[in-house]
mmCIF file of C-alpha atoms in Angstrom:
data_model
loop_
_atom_site.group_PDB
_atom_site.id
_atom_site.type_symbol
_atom_site.label_atom_id
_atom_site.label_comp_id
_atom_site.label_asym_id
_atom_site.label_seq_id
_atom_site.Cartn_x
_atom_site.Cartn_y
_atom_site.Cartn_z
ATOM 1 C CA MET A 596 -66.454 -71.979 -5.921
ATOM 2 C CA ALA A 597 -66.194 -75.498 -7.635
ATOM 3 C CA VAL A 598 -67.169 -76.940 -4.523
ATOM 4 C CA ASP A 599 -69.502 -74.805 -3.521
ATOM 5 C CA GLY A 600 -71.258 -75.022 -7.076
ATOM 6 C CA PHE A 601 -70.810 -78.911 -6.799
ATOM 7 C CA PHE A 602 -72.337 -79.070 -3.297
ATOM 8 C CA ALA A 603 -75.264 -76.662 -4.260
ATOM 9 C CA LEU A 604 -76.108 -78.840 -7.578
ATOM 10 C CA VAL A 605 -75.996 -81.679 -4.898
ATOM 11 C CA TRP A 606 -78.245 -80.099 -2.537
ATOM 12 C CA PHE A 607 -80.728 -79.501 -4.921
ATOM 13 C CA GLY A 608 -81.087 -82.494 -6.318
ATOM 14 C CA TRP A 609 -81.708 -83.610 -2.876
ATOM 15 C CA GLY A 610 -84.249 -81.297 -2.824
ATOM 16 C CA GLN A 611 -86.321 -82.631 -5.455
ATOM 17 C CA ALA A 612 -86.442 -85.595 -3.307
ATOM 18 C CA ALA A 613 -90.092 -85.411 -2.107
ATOM 19 C CA ALA A 614 -90.944 -81.827 -3.510
ATOM 20 C CA PRO A 615 -94.214 -80.959 -4.746
ATOM 21 C CA SER A 616 -94.756 -80.126 -7.981
ATOM 22 C CA TRP A 617 -94.541 -75.955 -8.149
ATOM 23 C CA LEU A 618 -91.004 -77.138 -6.411
ATOM 24 C CA VAL A 619 -89.422 -79.055 -9.497
ATOM 25 C CA VAL A 620 -88.739 -76.195 -12.073
ATOM 26 C CA PRO A 621 -87.296 -73.844 -9.569
ATOM 27 C CA LEU A 622 -85.168 -77.011 -8.236
ATOM 28 C CA ALA A 623 -84.133 -77.890 -12.235
ATOM 29 C CA VAL A 624 -82.718 -74.057 -12.502
ATOM 30 C CA GLY A 625 -80.584 -74.194 -9.322
ATOM 31 C CA THR A 626 -79.365 -77.384 -10.701
ATOM 32 C CA GLY A 627 -77.911 -75.702 -13.812
ATOM 33 C CA LEU A 628 -77.022 -72.361 -12.276
ATOM 34 C CA ALA A 629 -74.920 -74.681 -9.644
ATOM 35 C CA ALA A 630 -73.447 -76.829 -12.930
ATOM 36 C CA LEU A 631 -72.097 -73.758 -14.156
ATOM 37 C CA LEU A 632 -70.908 -72.448 -11.612
ATOM 38 C CA ALA A 633 -69.344 -75.803 -10.634
ATOM 39 C CA VAL A 634 -67.588 -75.482 -13.959
ATOM 40 C CA ALA A 635 -66.372 -71.588 -13.372
ATOM 41 C CA GLY A 636 -64.987 -72.424 -10.272
ATOM 42 C CA VAL A 637 -62.911 -75.262 -11.808
ATOM 43 C CA VAL A 638 -61.527 -72.677 -14.397
ATOM 44 C CA VAL A 639 -60.744 -70.521 -11.765
ATOM 45 C CA ALA A 640 -59.075 -72.564 -9.670
ATOM 46 C CA LYS A 641 -56.799 -74.041 -12.052
ATOM 47 C CA ARG A 642 -55.540 -70.488 -13.146
ATOM 48 C CA SER A 643 -55.124 -69.338 -9.201
ATOM 49 C CA ALA A 644 -53.665 -72.829 -8.249
ATOM 50 C CA GLY A 645 -50.783 -71.429 -7.134
ATOM 51 C CA ARG A 646 -52.254 -69.158 -4.701
ATOM 52 C CA LEU A 647 -54.860 -71.383 -2.994
ATOM 53 C CA PRO A 648 -53.413 -72.525 0.369
ATOM 54 C CA ALA A 649 -55.414 -75.670 0.891
ATOM 55 C CA VAL A 650 -53.621 -77.167 -2.017
ATOM 56 C CA ASN A 651 -49.870 -75.910 -1.279
ATOM 57 C CA ASP A 652 -49.674 -75.223 2.529
ATOM 58 C CA PRO A 653 -49.171 -78.740 4.163
ATOM 59 C CA VAL A 654 -50.215 -77.775 7.505
ATOM 60 C CA VAL A 655 -53.212 -75.808 5.670
ATOM 61 C CA ARG A 656 -53.845 -78.923 3.981
ATOM 62 C CA ARG A 657 -53.579 -81.351 7.287
ATOM 63 C CA ARG A 658 -56.083 -79.254 9.046
ATOM 64 C CA TYR A 659 -58.268 -78.896 6.095
ATOM 65 C CA ASN A 660 -58.479 -82.821 5.521
ATOM 66 C CA VAL A 661 -58.899 -83.714 9.545
ATOM 67 C CA ILE A 662 -62.074 -80.957 9.951
ATOM 68 C CA VAL A 663 -63.655 -82.746 6.482
ATOM 69 C CA GLY A 664 -62.436 -86.250 7.409
ATOM 70 C CA LEU A 665 -64.271 -86.233 10.798
ATOM 71 C CA GLU A 666 -67.136 -84.389 9.153
ATOM 72 C CA PHE A 667 -67.591 -86.877 7.191
ATOM 73 C CA GLY A 668 -67.314 -89.561 9.592
ATOM 74 C CA LEU A 669 -69.732 -88.084 12.284
ATOM 75 C CA LEU A 670 -72.517 -87.350 10.086
ATOM 76 C CA GLY A 671 -72.471 -90.703 7.903
ATOM 77 C CA ALA A 672 -72.393 -92.752 11.691
ATOM 78 C CA GLY A 673 -75.664 -90.097 12.230
ATOM 79 C CA ALA A 674 -77.364 -90.468 8.835
ATOM 80 C CA ALA A 675 -76.295 -94.598 9.596
ATOM 81 C CA VAL A 676 -78.234 -94.661 13.179
ATOM 82 C CA LEU A 677 -80.612 -92.340 11.838
ATOM 83 C CA GLY A 678 -81.218 -94.713 9.168
ATOM 84 C CA VAL A 679 -81.271 -97.863 10.938
ATOM 85 C CA THR A 680 -84.136 -96.452 13.185
ATOM 86 C CA GLY A 681 -86.426 -95.698 10.357
ATOM 87 C CA GLN A 682 -85.763 -91.945 10.721
ATOM 88 C CA TYR A 683 -84.144 -91.565 7.777
ATOM 89 C CA GLN A 684 -86.496 -88.311 6.585
ATOM 90 C CA TRP A 685 -84.345 -86.230 9.297
ATOM 91 C CA VAL A 686 -80.995 -87.229 7.278
ATOM 92 C CA PRO A 687 -81.132 -83.928 5.109
ATOM 93 C CA VAL A 688 -81.449 -82.241 8.499
ATOM 94 C CA LEU A 689 -78.051 -83.938 10.155
ATOM 95 C CA ILE A 690 -76.351 -83.303 7.045
ATOM 96 C CA CYS A 691 -77.105 -79.520 6.281
ATOM 97 C CA PHE A 692 -76.569 -78.717 10.525
ATOM 98 C CA GLY A 693 -73.264 -80.547 10.004
ATOM 99 C CA VAL A 694 -71.861 -78.857 7.045
ATOM 100 C CA GLY A 695 -73.101 -75.618 8.466
ATOM 101 C CA VAL A 696 -71.278 -76.351 11.731
ATOM 102 C CA HIS A 697 -68.054 -77.424 9.493
ATOM 103 C CA PHE A 698 -67.874 -73.694 8.258
ATOM 104 C CA PHE A 699 -66.554 -72.144 11.523
ATOM 105 C CA PRO A 700 -63.104 -74.560 11.839
ATOM 106 C CA LEU A 701 -62.848 -74.213 8.134
ATOM 107 C CA ALA A 702 -62.893 -70.090 8.094
ATOM 108 C CA SER A 703 -59.848 -70.227 10.001
ATOM 109 C CA THR A 704 -58.461 -72.881 8.756
ATOM 110 C CA LEU A 705 -58.958 -71.478 5.225
ATOM 111 C CA ASP A 706 -58.281 -67.798 7.029
ATOM 112 C CA ASN A 707 -61.723 -66.934 5.068
ATOM 113 C CA PRO A 708 -63.713 -65.084 7.845
ATOM 114 C CA SER A 709 -66.912 -65.193 5.262
ATOM 115 C CA LEU A 710 -67.517 -69.104 5.693
ATOM 116 C CA ARG A 711 -69.030 -68.069 9.125
ATOM 117 C CA PRO A 712 -72.029 -66.269 7.872
ATOM 118 C CA LEU A 713 -72.301 -69.270 5.747
ATOM 119 C CA GLY A 714 -72.235 -71.586 8.265
ATOM 120 C CA MET A 715 -74.643 -69.714 10.190
ATOM 121 C CA LEU A 716 -77.127 -69.789 7.186
ATOM 122 C CA LEU A 717 -77.117 -73.555 6.629
ATOM 123 C CA ILE A 718 -77.982 -74.055 10.642
ATOM 124 C CA ALA A 719 -80.721 -71.692 10.427
ATOM 125 C CA VAL A 720 -81.861 -73.725 7.214
ATOM 126 C CA ALA A 721 -81.429 -77.059 9.096
ATOM 127 C CA ALA A 722 -83.079 -75.465 12.284
ATOM 128 C CA ALA A 723 -86.312 -74.252 9.657
ATOM 129 C CA ALA A 724 -86.212 -77.782 7.742
ATOM 130 C CA LEU A 725 -86.591 -79.460 11.535
ATOM 131 C CA MET A 726 -89.371 -77.242 12.833
ATOM 132 C CA ALA A 727 -90.994 -77.561 9.217
ATOM 133 C CA GLY A 728 -90.730 -81.557 9.461
ATOM 134 C CA LEU A 729 -92.173 -81.411 13.287
ATOM 135 C CA ALA A 730 -95.026 -79.504 12.757
ATOM 136 C CA SER A 731 -96.381 -80.403 9.159
ATOM 137 C CA THR A 732 -96.346 -82.607 6.390
ATOM 138 C CA VAL A 733 -93.431 -80.819 4.676
ATOM 139 C CA ALA A 734 -90.656 -83.599 3.852
ATOM 140 C CA PRO A 735 -87.086 -81.851 5.670
ATOM 141 C CA SER A 736 -85.467 -82.500 2.104
ATOM 142 C CA THR A 737 -88.066 -79.983 0.778
ATOM 143 C CA ILE A 738 -86.653 -77.300 2.873
ATOM 144 C CA THR A 739 -82.725 -78.127 3.111
ATOM 145 C CA GLY A 740 -82.406 -79.092 -0.554
ATOM 146 C CA PRO A 741 -84.032 -75.237 -1.876
ATOM 147 C CA GLY A 742 -82.377 -73.602 1.411
ATOM 148 C CA ALA A 743 -78.849 -75.194 1.364
ATOM 149 C CA GLY A 744 -78.795 -74.746 -2.754
ATOM 150 C CA LEU A 745 -79.071 -71.347 -2.294
ATOM 151 C CA CYS A 746 -76.871 -70.286 0.142
ATOM 152 C CA LEU A 747 -74.010 -72.213 -1.769
ATOM 153 C CA LEU A 748 -74.676 -70.899 -5.017
ATOM 154 C CA ALA A 749 -75.363 -67.171 -3.619
ATOM 155 C CA PHE A 750 -71.786 -67.818 -1.878
ATOM 156 C CA GLY A 751 -70.365 -68.911 -4.645
ATOM 157 C CA LEU A 752 -71.227 -66.379 -6.996
ATOM 158 C CA ALA A 753 -69.829 -64.051 -4.647
ATOM 159 C CA THR A 754 -66.767 -65.447 -4.530
ATOM 160 C CA LEU A 755 -66.652 -65.729 -7.981
ATOM 161 C CA GLN A 756 -67.467 -62.136 -8.293
ATOM 162 C CA THR A 757 -64.368 -61.422 -6.105
ATOM 163 C CA ALA A 758 -62.353 -63.732 -7.855
ATOM 164 C CA ALA A 759 -62.981 -62.710 -11.392
ATOM 165 C CA PRO A 760 -59.721 -60.511 -12.596
ATOM 166 C CA LYS A 761 -60.599 -56.873 -13.192
ATOM 167 C CA ARG A 762 -60.626 -54.761 -16.201
ATOM 168 C CA VAL A 763 -58.081 -51.835 -15.806
ATOM 169 C CA LEU A 764 -59.079 -49.002 -17.579
ATOM 170 C CA PRO A 765 -56.234 -46.625 -19.509
ATOM 171 C CA ALA A 766 -55.520 -43.619 -18.283
ATOM 172 C CA ASP A 767 -57.605 -41.426 -20.418
ATOM 173 C CA GLU A 768 -60.605 -43.860 -20.082
ATOM 174 C CA PRO A 769 -63.159 -42.366 -17.914
ATOM 175 C CA ALA A 770 -64.428 -45.312 -15.070
ATOM 176 C CA PRO A 771 -67.960 -46.280 -15.875
ATOM 177 C CA ARG A 772 -71.155 -45.085 -13.714
#
């Protein structure tokens, strides 16, 4: 959740790079919500530190580090090539696509199959940004920013909902309807 919130915040920020004026306020609201999610995620992570496999299991931690290291290396090299060749406007598409792809091996590593649909959504956002960028004057970051930000925010909020402690009702109190 903390990671989802942080990266949703980053994507909403990136979306402001070439955003039309009507999109500035929704992106700012998304940024604020993402910041709140990141803080909530830190609190939940601190409370459940003993139950996080990426923290406690050295095999999981190593696989996680390899996946993320490869992702950063490949996407960094790709972004450098795009920048050097003057195609910098496509960097958000590449990054969004790469982040989506990295969720597939992470789903197995972290034993979290819900990362696969998140990966598919991010790949779809990247494809939409590529098509919009090629077919119109819309900057790809205008699509990837809010699209990836919303996907990560929704996923983080859903994770927060499932991680929230459940209230136990006394035996004589009826369940809420």
